[in-house]
Coordinates of C-alpha atoms in Angstrom, one line a residue:
X1 CA 3.7 -3.8 20.1
X2 CA 4.4 -3.6 16.4
X3 CA 7.8 -2.2 16.3
X4 CA 7.5 -1.0 12.7
X5 CA 4.6 1.3 13.4
X6 CA 5.8 3.5 16.1
X7 CA 9.2 4.4 17.6
X8 CA 7.7 4.3 21.1
X9 CA 4.9 2.6 22.8
X10 CA 1.7 4.8 22.6
X11 CA 3.4 7.5 20.5
X12 CA 1.1 9.3 18.1
X13 CA 2.2 8.6 14.4
X14 CA 2.5 12.3 13.7
X15 CA 4.8 12.9 16.7
X16 CA 8.1 11.8 15.1
X17 CA 7.5 13.9 11.9
X18 CA 6.6 17.0 14.0
X19 CA 9.7 16.6 16.1
X20 CA 11.8 16.2 13.0
X21 CA 10.3 19.2 11.3
X22 CA 10.8 21.3 14.4
X23 CA 14.4 20.3 14.8
X24 CA 15.2 20.8 11.1
X25 CA 13.8 24.3 11.1
X26 CA 15.0 25.2 14.5
X27 CA 18.7 24.5 13.9
X28 CA 18.7 26.8 10.8
X29 CA 16.3 29.5 12.1
X30 CA 19.3 31.8 12.7
X31 CA 20.1 31.8 8.9
X32 CA 17.1 34.1 8.3
X33 CA 19.4 36.9 9.3
X34 CA 22.0 36.1 6.7
X35 CA 22.4 37.9 3.4
X36 CA 23.4 36.9 -0.1
X37 CA 27.0 35.6 -0.2
X38 CA 29.6 34.4 -2.6
X39 CA 28.0 33.2 -5.9
X40 CA 24.6 34.6 -4.9
X41 CA 25.6 37.9 -6.2
X42 CA 25.8 37.2 -9.9
X43 CA 23.5 34.1 -9.9
X44 CA 20.6 35.8 -8.1
X45 CA 21.0 39.5 -7.2
X46 CA 22.6 40.8 -10.4
X47 CA 20.9 38.4 -12.7
X48 CA 18.1 40.1 -14.7
X49 CA 16.5 36.6 -15.3
X50 CA 15.6 36.5 -11.6
X51 CA 13.3 39.5 -11.7
X52 CA 10.8 38.9 -14.5
X53 CA 8.6 36.1 -15.7
X54 CA 9.3 37.1 -19.3
X55 CA 12.7 35.4 -18.9
X56 CA 11.1 32.1 -18.0
X57 CA 11.4 30.8 -21.6
X58 CA 15.1 31.6 -21.7
X59 CA 15.6 29.9 -18.4
X60 CA 14.1 26.7 -19.6
X61 CA 15.9 26.6 -22.9
X62 CA 19.4 28.0 -22.1
X63 CA 22.3 27.0 -20.0
X64 CA 23.0 28.5 -16.6
X65 CA 25.3 31.5 -16.1
X66 CA 27.9 29.0 -15.0
X67 CA 28.5 26.7 -17.9
X68 CA 28.2 23.8 -18.6
X69 CA 25.3 23.5 -16.1
X70 CA 21.6 23.2 -17.2
X71 CA 19.4 23.5 -14.1
X72 CA 16.4 25.5 -15.3
X73 CA 13.9 24.5 -12.5
X74 CA 16.3 25.6 -9.8
X75 CA 16.8 28.9 -11.6
X76 CA 13.1 29.4 -11.9
X77 CA 12.7 28.9 -8.2
X78 CA 14.8 32.1 -7.7
X79 CA 12.4 33.9 -10.0
X80 CA 9.4 32.7 -7.9
X81 CA 11.2 33.8 -4.7
X82 CA 11.7 37.3 -6.1
X83 CA 8.0 37.5 -6.9
X84 CA 7.1 36.5 -3.3
X85 CA 9.8 38.2 -1.2
X86 CA 11.5 40.8 -3.5
X87 CA 15.2 40.7 -3.1
X88 CA 14.9 40.1 0.7
X89 CA 17.4 37.3 1.4
X90 CA 15.4 36.1 4.4
X91 CA 12.7 34.8 2.0
X92 CA 15.3 32.9 0.0
X93 CA 16.8 31.4 3.1
X94 CA 13.4 30.4 4.4
X95 CA 12.7 28.4 1.2
X96 CA 16.0 26.5 1.7
X97 CA 15.1 25.8 5.3
X98 CA 11.7 24.4 4.3
X99 CA 13.3 22.2 1.5
X100 CA 15.8 20.8 4.1
X101 CA 13.0 20.0 6.5
X102 CA 11.0 18.2 3.8
X103 CA 14.1 16.2 2.9
X104 CA 14.5 15.2 6.6
X105 CA 10.9 13.9 6.6
X106 CA 11.6 12.0 3.4
X107 CA 14.7 10.4 4.9
X108 CA 12.4 9.3 7.8
X109 CA 9.8 7.9 5.5
X110 CA 12.4 5.9 3.6
X111 CA 13.9 4.7 6.9
X112 CA 10.5 3.5 8.0
X113 CA 10.4 1.3 4.8
X114 CA 13.9 0.0 5.4
X115 CA 14.1 -0.5 9.2
X116 CA 12.0 -2.8 11.2
X117 CA 12.1 -0.5 14.2
X118 CA 10.9 3.2 14.3
X119 CA 13.7 4.5 16.4
X120 CA 16.3 3.5 13.8
X121 CA 14.5 5.7 11.2
X122 CA 14.2 8.5 13.7
X123 CA 17.9 8.4 14.5
X124 CA 18.8 8.5 10.8
X125 CA 16.5 11.5 10.1
X126 CA 17.5 13.4 13.2
X127 CA 21.2 13.0 12.3
X128 CA 20.5 14.2 8.8
X129 CA 18.6 17.2 10.2
X130 CA 21.4 18.4 12.4
X131 CA 24.7 17.1 10.8
X132 CA 27.1 20.1 10.3
X133 CA 28.2 18.9 6.9
X134 CA 24.8 20.0 5.5
X135 CA 25.2 23.6 6.7
X136 CA 26.8 24.9 3.5
X137 CA 24.0 23.4 1.4
X138 CA 21.2 24.8 3.5
X139 CA 22.6 28.3 4.2
X140 CA 24.2 28.9 0.8
X141 CA 21.2 30.0 -1.4
X142 CA 22.9 29.1 -4.7
X143 CA 23.4 25.5 -3.4
X144 CA 19.6 25.0 -3.5
X145 CA 20.0 22.7 -6.5
X146 CA 21.3 20.0 -4.0
X147 CA 18.2 20.5 -1.8
X148 CA 15.9 20.1 -4.8
X149 CA 17.9 17.1 -6.2
X150 CA 17.6 15.1 -3.0
X151 CA 13.9 16.1 -2.5
X152 CA 12.9 14.8 -6.0
X153 CA 15.2 11.8 -5.8
X154 CA 13.8 10.5 -2.5
X155 CA 10.2 11.3 -3.6
X156 CA 10.8 9.5 -6.9
X157 CA 12.1 6.4 -5.1
X158 CA 9.3 6.3 -2.6
X159 CA 6.8 6.7 -5.4
X160 CA 8.5 3.8 -7.2
X161 CA 8.2 1.6 -4.1
X162 CA 4.6 2.5 -3.8
X163 CA 3.9 1.6 -7.4
X164 CA 5.9 -1.6 -7.0
X165 CA 3.9 -2.5 -4.0
X166 CA 0.5 -1.9 -5.4
X167 CA 1.1 -2.6 -9.1
X168 CA -0.3 0.9 -9.8
X169 CA 1.0 2.6 -12.9
X170 CA -0.1 6.1 -11.7
X171 CA 2.6 5.8 -9.0
X172 CA 5.3 5.0 -11.6
X173 CA 4.1 7.9 -13.8
X174 CA 4.4 10.1 -10.7
X175 CA 7.8 8.7 -10.0
X176 CA 9.0 9.4 -13.5
X177 CA 7.7 13.0 -13.3
X178 CA 9.5 13.5 -10.0
X179 CA 12.7 12.1 -11.6
X180 CA 12.3 14.6 -14.5
X181 CA 11.8 17.5 -12.1
X182 CA 14.9 16.5 -10.1
X183 CA 17.0 16.4 -13.3
X184 CA 15.8 19.8 -14.2
X185 CA 17.2 21.0 -10.9
X186 CA 20.5 19.2 -10.9
X187 CA 21.8 16.3 -13.0
X188 CA 22.9 14.3 -10.0
X189 CA 19.3 13.4 -9.4
X190 CA 19.9 10.8 -12.1
X191 CA 21.6 8.5 -9.7
X192 CA 18.3 7.5 -8.1
X193 CA 17.7 5.3 -11.1
X194 CA 20.3 2.9 -9.7
X195 CA 18.3 1.9 -6.6
X196 CA 15.1 2.0 -8.7
X197 CA 16.6 -0.5 -11.1
X198 CA 18.0 -2.7 -8.4
X199 CA 14.7 -2.8 -6.5
X200 CA 12.7 -3.4 -9.6
X201 CA 14.7 -6.6 -10.1
X202 CA 15.3 -7.8 -6.6
X203 CA 14.9 -5.6 -3.5
X204 CA 17.7 -5.6 -0.9
X205 CA 15.3 -6.4 1.8
X206 CA 13.6 -9.3 0.1
X207 CA 14.6 -13.0 -0.6
X208 CA 11.6 -14.1 -2.5
X209 CA 11.7 -15.8 -5.9
X210 CA 11.5 -13.0 -8.5
X211 CA 12.7 -14.9 -11.6
X212 CA 9.2 -15.4 -13.0
X213 CA 8.3 -11.7 -12.5
X214 CA 11.1 -10.0 -14.4
X215 CA 8.9 -8.8 -17.3
X216 CA 6.6 -6.7 -15.2
X217 CA 9.5 -4.8 -13.4
X218 CA 11.0 -4.1 -16.8
X219 CA 7.8 -2.5 -17.9
X220 CA 7.6 -0.4 -14.7
X221 CA 11.0 1.1 -15.6
X222 CA 9.8 2.5 -18.9
X223 CA 8.3 5.8 -17.6
X224 CA 11.6 6.5 -15.8
X225 CA 13.6 5.8 -18.9
X226 CA 11.3 8.1 -20.9
X227 CA 11.8 10.9 -18.3
X228 CA 15.6 10.6 -18.6
X229 CA 15.4 10.6 -22.4
X230 CA 13.3 13.8 -22.5
X231 CA 15.6 15.5 -20.1
X232 CA 18.7 14.5 -22.2
X233 CA 17.1 15.9 -25.3
X234 CA 16.4 19.2 -23.6
X235 CA 19.8 19.3 -22.1
X236 CA 21.5 18.6 -25.4
X237 CA 19.5 21.4 -27.1
X238 CA 20.5 23.9 -24.4
X239 CA 24.2 22.9 -24.1
X240 CA 24.8 21.9 -27.7
X241 CA 25.6 18.4 -26.5
X242 CA 24.7 16.2 -23.5
X243 CA 27.9 17.1 -21.6
X244 CA 28.1 20.6 -23.0
X245 CA 31.0 22.5 -24.5
X246 CA 34.3 22.9 -22.7
X247 CA 34.1 19.7 -20.6
X248 CA 37.6 18.4 -21.1
X249 CA 38.1 14.7 -20.5
X250 CA 41.9 15.0 -20.0
X251 CA 43.7 13.8 -16.9
X252 CA 41.0 11.3 -16.0
X253 CA 43.4 8.9 -14.3
X254 CA 44.9 11.7 -12.1
X255 CA 41.4 12.8 -11.1
X256 CA 40.3 9.3 -10.2
X257 CA 43.5 8.6 -8.2
X258 CA 42.9 11.8 -6.3
X259 CA 39.8 10.1 -4.7
X260 CA 42.3 8.1 -2.6
X261 CA 42.7 11.4 -0.7
X262 CA 39.2 12.9 -1.1
X263 CA 37.1 9.9 0.1
X264 CA 38.8 9.6 3.5
X265 CA 38.6 13.4 3.9
X266 CA 34.8 13.3 3.3
X267 CA 34.3 10.3 5.6
X268 CA 36.3 12.2 8.3
X269 CA 33.9 15.2 7.9
X270 CA 31.0 12.8 8.3
X271 CA 32.4 11.2 11.4
X272 CA 34.2 14.1 13.0
X273 CA 32.7 17.3 11.5
X274 CA 35.5 19.7 12.5
X275 CA 37.3 22.2 10.3
X276 CA 34.3 22.8 8.1
X277 CA 34.8 25.4 5.4
X278 CA 33.5 26.5 2.0
X279 CA 36.7 25.5 0.3
X280 CA 38.7 22.3 0.8
X281 CA 42.0 22.3 -0.9
X282 CA 43.6 19.1 -2.2
X283 CA 47.4 19.5 -1.6
X284 CA 49.7 18.5 -4.5
X285 CA 51.7 16.2 -2.3
X286 CA 48.6 14.4 -0.9
X287 CA 49.9 10.9 -1.8
X288 CA 52.6 11.3 0.9
X289 CA 50.1 11.8 3.7
X290 CA 51.0 9.3 6.4
X291 CA 47.4 8.7 7.5
X292 CA 46.2 7.5 4.1
X293 CA 47.1 3.8 4.6
X294 CA 45.5 3.4 8.1
X295 CA 42.5 5.4 6.9
X296 CA 41.9 3.0 4.0
X297 CA 42.4 0.0 6.2
X298 CA 39.8 1.4 8.6
X299 CA 37.4 2.0 5.6
X300 CA 37.9 -1.5 4.3
X301 CA 37.2 -3.0 7.8
X302 CA 34.1 -0.8 8.2
X303 CA 32.7 -1.9 4.8
X304 CA 33.3 -5.5 5.6
X305 CA 31.5 -5.3 8.9
X306 CA 28.6 -3.3 7.5
X307 CA 28.1 -5.7 4.5
X308 CA 28.4 -8.8 6.6
X309 CA 26.5 -7.7 9.7
X310 CA 24.8 -4.4 9.0
X311 CA 21.6 -5.8 7.5
X312 CA 19.6 -4.7 4.5
X313 CA 19.1 -1.1 5.7
X314 CA 22.8 -0.6 6.2
X315 CA 23.5 -2.0 2.7
X316 CA 20.9 0.3 1.1
X317 CA 22.5 3.2 2.9
X318 CA 25.9 2.3 1.6
X319 CA 24.4 2.0 -1.9
X320 CA 22.8 5.4 -1.7
X321 CA 26.0 6.9 -0.3
X322 CA 28.2 5.3 -3.0
X323 CA 26.1 6.0 -6.1
X324 CA 25.5 9.6 -5.1
X325 CA 29.2 10.1 -4.6
X326 CA 30.0 9.1 -8.1
X327 CA 28.9 12.4 -9.8
X328 CA 31.2 14.4 -7.5
X329 CA 34.1 11.9 -7.8
X330 CA 35.6 14.0 -10.6
X331 CA 35.0 11.4 -13.2
X332 CA 33.7 14.3 -15.2
X333 CA 35.8 17.4 -14.1
X334 CA 33.9 19.8 -11.8
X335 CA 34.4 23.4 -12.9
X336 CA 34.3 24.9 -9.4
X337 CA 36.3 22.8 -6.8
X338 CA 37.3 19.2 -6.6
X339 CA 36.0 19.0 -3.0
X340 CA 33.2 20.8 -1.3
X341 CA 30.8 20.1 1.5
X342 CA 27.7 20.9 -0.5
X343 CA 28.6 18.0 -2.8
X344 CA 27.9 15.7 0.1
X345 CA 24.3 16.6 0.7
X346 CA 22.8 13.7 -1.3
X347 CA 25.4 11.1 -0.1
X348 CA 24.8 12.3 3.5
X349 CA 21.3 10.8 3.3
X350 CA 22.9 7.4 2.8
X351 CA 25.4 7.9 5.5
X352 CA 22.7 8.8 8.0
X353 CA 20.7 5.7 7.0
X354 CA 23.8 3.6 7.8
X355 CA 24.2 5.4 11.1
X356 CA 20.5 4.7 11.9
X357 CA 21.2 1.0 11.2
X358 CA 24.2 1.0 13.5
X359 CA 22.9 3.2 16.3
X360 CA 19.2 2.8 16.1
X361 CA 19.1 -1.0 16.5
X362 CA 21.0 -1.0 19.8
X363 CA 19.0 2.0 21.0
X364 CA 15.7 0.2 20.3
X365 CA 16.9 -2.9 22.0
X366 CA 17.8 -1.0 25.2
X367 CA 14.6 1.0 25.0
X368 CA 12.4 -2.1 24.5
X369 CA 14.2 -4.0 27.3
X370 CA 13.7 -1.1 29.7
X371 CA 10.0 -0.8 28.8
X372 CA 9.5 -4.5 29.3
X373 CA 11.2 -4.4 32.7
X374 CA 8.8 -1.8 34.0
X375 CA 5.6 -2.8 32.2
X376 CA 3.2 -5.2 33.9
X377 CA 3.3 -8.6 32.3
X378 CA -0.4 -9.1 32.6
X379 CA -3.3 -6.9 31.7
X380 CA -3.9 -4.9 28.4
X381 CA -0.3 -3.7 28.3
X382 CA 1.2 -7.1 28.5
X383 CA -0.9 -9.1 26.0
X384 CA 1.1 -11.4 23.9
X385 CA 1.1 -14.9 22.4
X386 CA 1.5 -16.9 25.5
X387 CA -2.2 -17.5 26.3
X388 CA -4.0 -16.2 29.4
X389 CA -2.6 -13.9 32.0
X390 CA -3.9 -14.1 35.6
X391 CA -3.4 -10.6 37.0
X392 CA -0.3 -8.4 36.9
X393 CA 2.6 -9.9 38.9
X394 CA 5.0 -7.5 40.4
X395 CA 8.8 -7.5 40.3
X396 CA 9.0 -9.9 43.2
X397 CA 6.3 -12.3 42.0
X398 CA 7.8 -15.7 40.9
X399 CA 5.6 -15.7 37.8
X400 CA 7.2 -12.4 36.7
X401 CA 10.9 -13.1 37.2
X402 CA 11.3 -15.7 34.4
X403 CA 9.5 -13.5 31.9
X404 CA 11.5 -10.4 32.9
X405 CA 14.7 -12.3 32.6
X406 CA 13.6 -13.6 29.2
X407 CA 12.7 -10.0 28.1
X408 CA 16.2 -8.8 29.1
X409 CA 17.7 -11.3 26.6
X410 CA 18.9 -10.0 23.2
X411 CA 16.3 -9.7 20.5
X412 CA 17.4 -12.7 18.5
X413 CA 17.5 -15.0 21.6
X414 CA 14.2 -13.6 22.9
X415 CA 12.5 -14.2 19.6
X416 CA 12.9 -18.0 19.9
X417 CA 10.1 -18.2 22.5
X418 CA 7.8 -15.6 21.0
X419 CA 5.8 -17.4 18.4
X420 CA 3.4 -15.5 16.2
X421 CA -0.2 -16.6 16.2
X422 CA 0.2 -18.5 13.0
X423 CA 2.5 -21.1 14.5
X424 CA -0.2 -21.8 17.2
X425 CA -3.4 -21.6 15.2
X426 CA -2.4 -22.9 11.8
X427 CA -0.4 -25.9 12.9
X428 CA -3.5 -27.1 14.7
X429 CA -5.0 -28.3 11.4
X430 CA -8.0 -25.9 11.3
X431 CA -10.0 -25.9 8.1
X432 CA -12.8 -23.8 6.7
X433 CA -15.3 -25.6 8.9
X434 CA -13.2 -25.3 12.1
X435 CA -12.7 -21.6 12.7
X436 CA -13.6 -21.6 16.3
X437 CA -16.5 -19.3 15.6
X438 CA -18.4 -20.3 18.8
X439 CA -15.7 -18.9 21.0
X440 CA -13.9 -22.2 21.5
X441 CA -10.2 -22.0 21.7
X442 CA -8.7 -23.6 18.6
X443 CA -7.0 -26.9 19.2
X444 CA -3.2 -26.7 19.5
X445 CA -3.1 -23.5 21.5
X446 CA -1.7 -25.3 24.4
X447 CA 1.4 -26.6 22.6
X448 CA 4.6 -25.8 24.4
X449 CA 6.4 -22.7 23.0
X450 CA 9.7 -24.4 22.5
X451 CA 8.1 -26.9 20.2
X452 CA 7.0 -24.3 17.8
X453 CA 9.5 -22.5 15.5
X454 CA 9.2 -18.7 15.6
X455 CA 10.5 -15.6 13.9
X456 CA 12.5 -12.9 15.6
X457 CA 9.5 -10.8 16.5
X458 CA 5.8 -11.0 16.3
X459 CA 3.6 -8.8 14.0
X460 CA 1.2 -7.6 16.7
X461 CA -0.3 -9.1 19.9
X462 CA -3.9 -7.8 19.4
X463 CA -4.3 -9.6 16.1
X464 CA -2.6 -12.7 17.5
X465 CA -4.9 -12.7 20.5
X466 CA -8.0 -12.4 18.4
X467 CA -6.9 -15.3 16.2
X468 CA -6.1 -17.4 19.3
X469 CA -9.6 -16.8 20.6
X470 CA -11.1 -17.9 17.3
X471 CA -12.1 -14.4 16.1
X472 CA -10.7 -14.7 12.6
X473 CA -12.7 -11.7 11.4
X474 CA -11.3 -9.6 14.2
X475 CA -7.8 -10.9 13.5
X476 CA -8.2 -10.1 9.8
X477 CA -9.2 -6.5 10.6
X478 CA -6.1 -6.1 12.8
X479 CA -3.7 -7.6 10.3
X480 CA -5.2 -5.5 7.5
X481 CA -4.7 -2.4 9.6
X482 CA -1.1 -3.5 10.2
X483 CA -0.2 -3.9 6.5
X484 CA -2.0 -0.6 5.7
X485 CA 0.3 1.2 8.2
X486 CA 3.3 -0.8 7.0
X487 CA 3.1 -2.7 3.8
X488 CA 6.3 -4.6 4.7
X489 CA 4.9 -6.2 7.8
X490 CA 5.6 -9.7 6.5
X491 CA 4.2 -11.7 9.4
X492 CA 0.9 -9.9 9.2
X493 CA 0.9 -10.8 5.5
X494 CA 1.7 -14.5 6.3
X495 CA -1.1 -14.6 8.9
X496 CA -3.6 -13.0 6.4
X497 CA -2.7 -15.6 3.8
X498 CA -3.3 -18.4 6.3
X499 CA -6.6 -16.9 7.4
X500 CA -7.8 -16.6 3.8
X501 CA -6.8 -20.2 3.2
X502 CA -9.0 -21.2 6.2
X503 CA -11.9 -19.1 4.9
X504 CA -11.7 -20.7 1.4
X505 CA -10.4 -17.6 -0.3
X506 CA -7.4 -18.9 -2.3
X507 CA -7.0 -15.8 -4.5
X508 CA -6.6 -13.4 -1.6
X509 CA -4.4 -15.9 0.2
X510 CA -2.1 -16.0 -2.9
X511 CA -2.0 -12.2 -3.0
X512 CA -0.8 -12.1 0.6
X513 CA 1.8 -14.8 0.0
X514 CA 3.2 -13.0 -3.0
X515 CA 3.5 -9.8 -1.0
X516 CA 5.2 -11.8 1.8
X517 CA 7.8 -13.0 -0.7
X518 CA 8.2 -9.5 -2.1
X519 CA 9.0 -7.9 1.3
X520 CA 10.5 -10.8 3.4
X521 CA 13.8 -9.8 5.0
X522 CA 16.6 -12.2 5.5
X523 CA 15.8 -13.0 9.2
X524 CA 12.4 -14.5 8.1
X525 CA 14.0 -16.7 5.4
X526 CA 12.9 -19.9 7.2
X527 CA 9.3 -19.1 6.1
X528 CA 10.2 -18.7 2.4
X529 CA 10.1 -22.4 1.4
X530 CA 6.8 -22.9 3.1
X531 CA 5.2 -19.9 1.6
X532 CA 6.5 -20.8 -1.9
X533 CA 5.1 -24.3 -1.5
X534 CA 1.7 -22.9 -0.4
X535 CA 1.6 -20.4 -3.2
X536 CA 2.4 -23.1 -5.8
X537 CA -0.3 -25.3 -4.4
X538 CA -2.9 -22.5 -4.5
X539 CA -1.9 -21.7 -8.1
X540 CA -2.1 -25.3 -9.1
X541 CA -5.6 -25.8 -7.5
X542 CA -7.1 -22.5 -8.4
X543 CA -9.9 -22.8 -11.1
X544 CA -9.4 -20.9 -14.4
X545 CA -10.2 -17.2 -14.1
X546 CA -10.3 -17.4 -10.3
X547 CA -8.3 -14.2 -10.0
X548 CA -10.6 -12.2 -12.2
X549 CA -12.3 -9.4 -10.3
X550 CA -10.5 -10.2 -7.1
X551 CA -10.2 -7.4 -4.6
X552 CA -6.6 -6.0 -4.6
X553 CA -4.5 -6.7 -1.6
X554 CA -3.9 -3.8 0.7

């Protein structure tokens, strides 16, 4: 089973998104009975700009009622709500619910790019769907700007990743447009440019050599920079300055030091969401709180463990959490309150990704071990890289016990005797004239497993089996399907590169090796020197203009 394609064996690919959407909408269904509260009165109900499209020009070119904010697209959404629902609060609440459900799905899609196992992404998205710290943002209509900001930020980042994967400028232009729309909803959407920039230079989940490719990522950032520049010009015109008038910069040291109290309080709300309220006061004598020192020691220990052992997905979650906390860290004074739960909606996506990395991995290990213990080793459900199976031995069969014991081992230990097809086929010395096209088993298939180095998991047993049987065309189709479903399936890319080498297609082989280096996670680092050497050899031996007109890699 390809663990990156489905959270459970045999699960339909649409099942997890449907479950997530149902959960995200279901937990907030009761809010349709709520009315307008708090700031909704003068921002929406009593605001004449909410009732007529003739005010759209003023909305786009003027600051919000609460200065120094400039969030015209968010204000325009209230105008559209009024045209659809009148001043019925149920319609406004329904829009907030749908936006939250869409954000849950985007967290899941991002998790699928970051995690190697579907359950980890599902855990992250489910936690984001139901975490109580998000209640204020979803149920408070005037906090919709946070919903929009996260929606456009995540969409922008996913579009950027797609453009980076395919080299397609339309995706980068779409990403820049999404960034601009996010900024027009709330200025905190700007923080997505940090992971965009870092991934343009060197992705967190990759270890390939990118030094010769810095110019192209720099060009891909230009649309995003242009979108930010246009937004800043519009904001400056509306507010008479980028920061607006009345944004005092006094007492900056005191505001920053106050984060020593605020950060542990926010983390406590994430971990133990009790005592939730629309207003969190910061006491004047906060520095004397006895729990501050042990709290920061626990935070430091947790960060050390996550950075050292959490993996690329956990590190990205920490990055998203940290950069999206900066705008609400009172570096620039917040006119409303120094601490509020709605400020944590964007950082909460990063926290849930970290939680998915911490909880989802062990969950998948236990799930996979339990499935392996009850599934027959032979037959269609048990095909792997170990050659032929003769029947389906039961739990008491001596042929089954060693395999079952091996499958109960931890993933890292188990992976050492689970070679991908490439280590069996390609080390046998096959060339373009020795593809096994007549059904003969390629030489080298009988090599003992422990003599062949292997990664931690295999990319897919069906493609491996086809290659072992000499059906390279069938294996190619399987691996192409695998990388289409998950572009970061690095071992499928490796195997495609080796197949294309065998078939005398150096250009396509080089494309797959380049994509391997782009996506390769740290646990597959042992393959990087070999792939770099093969790529250098292909480039050195390729005739001039060989890449012209080549079909793009999937």
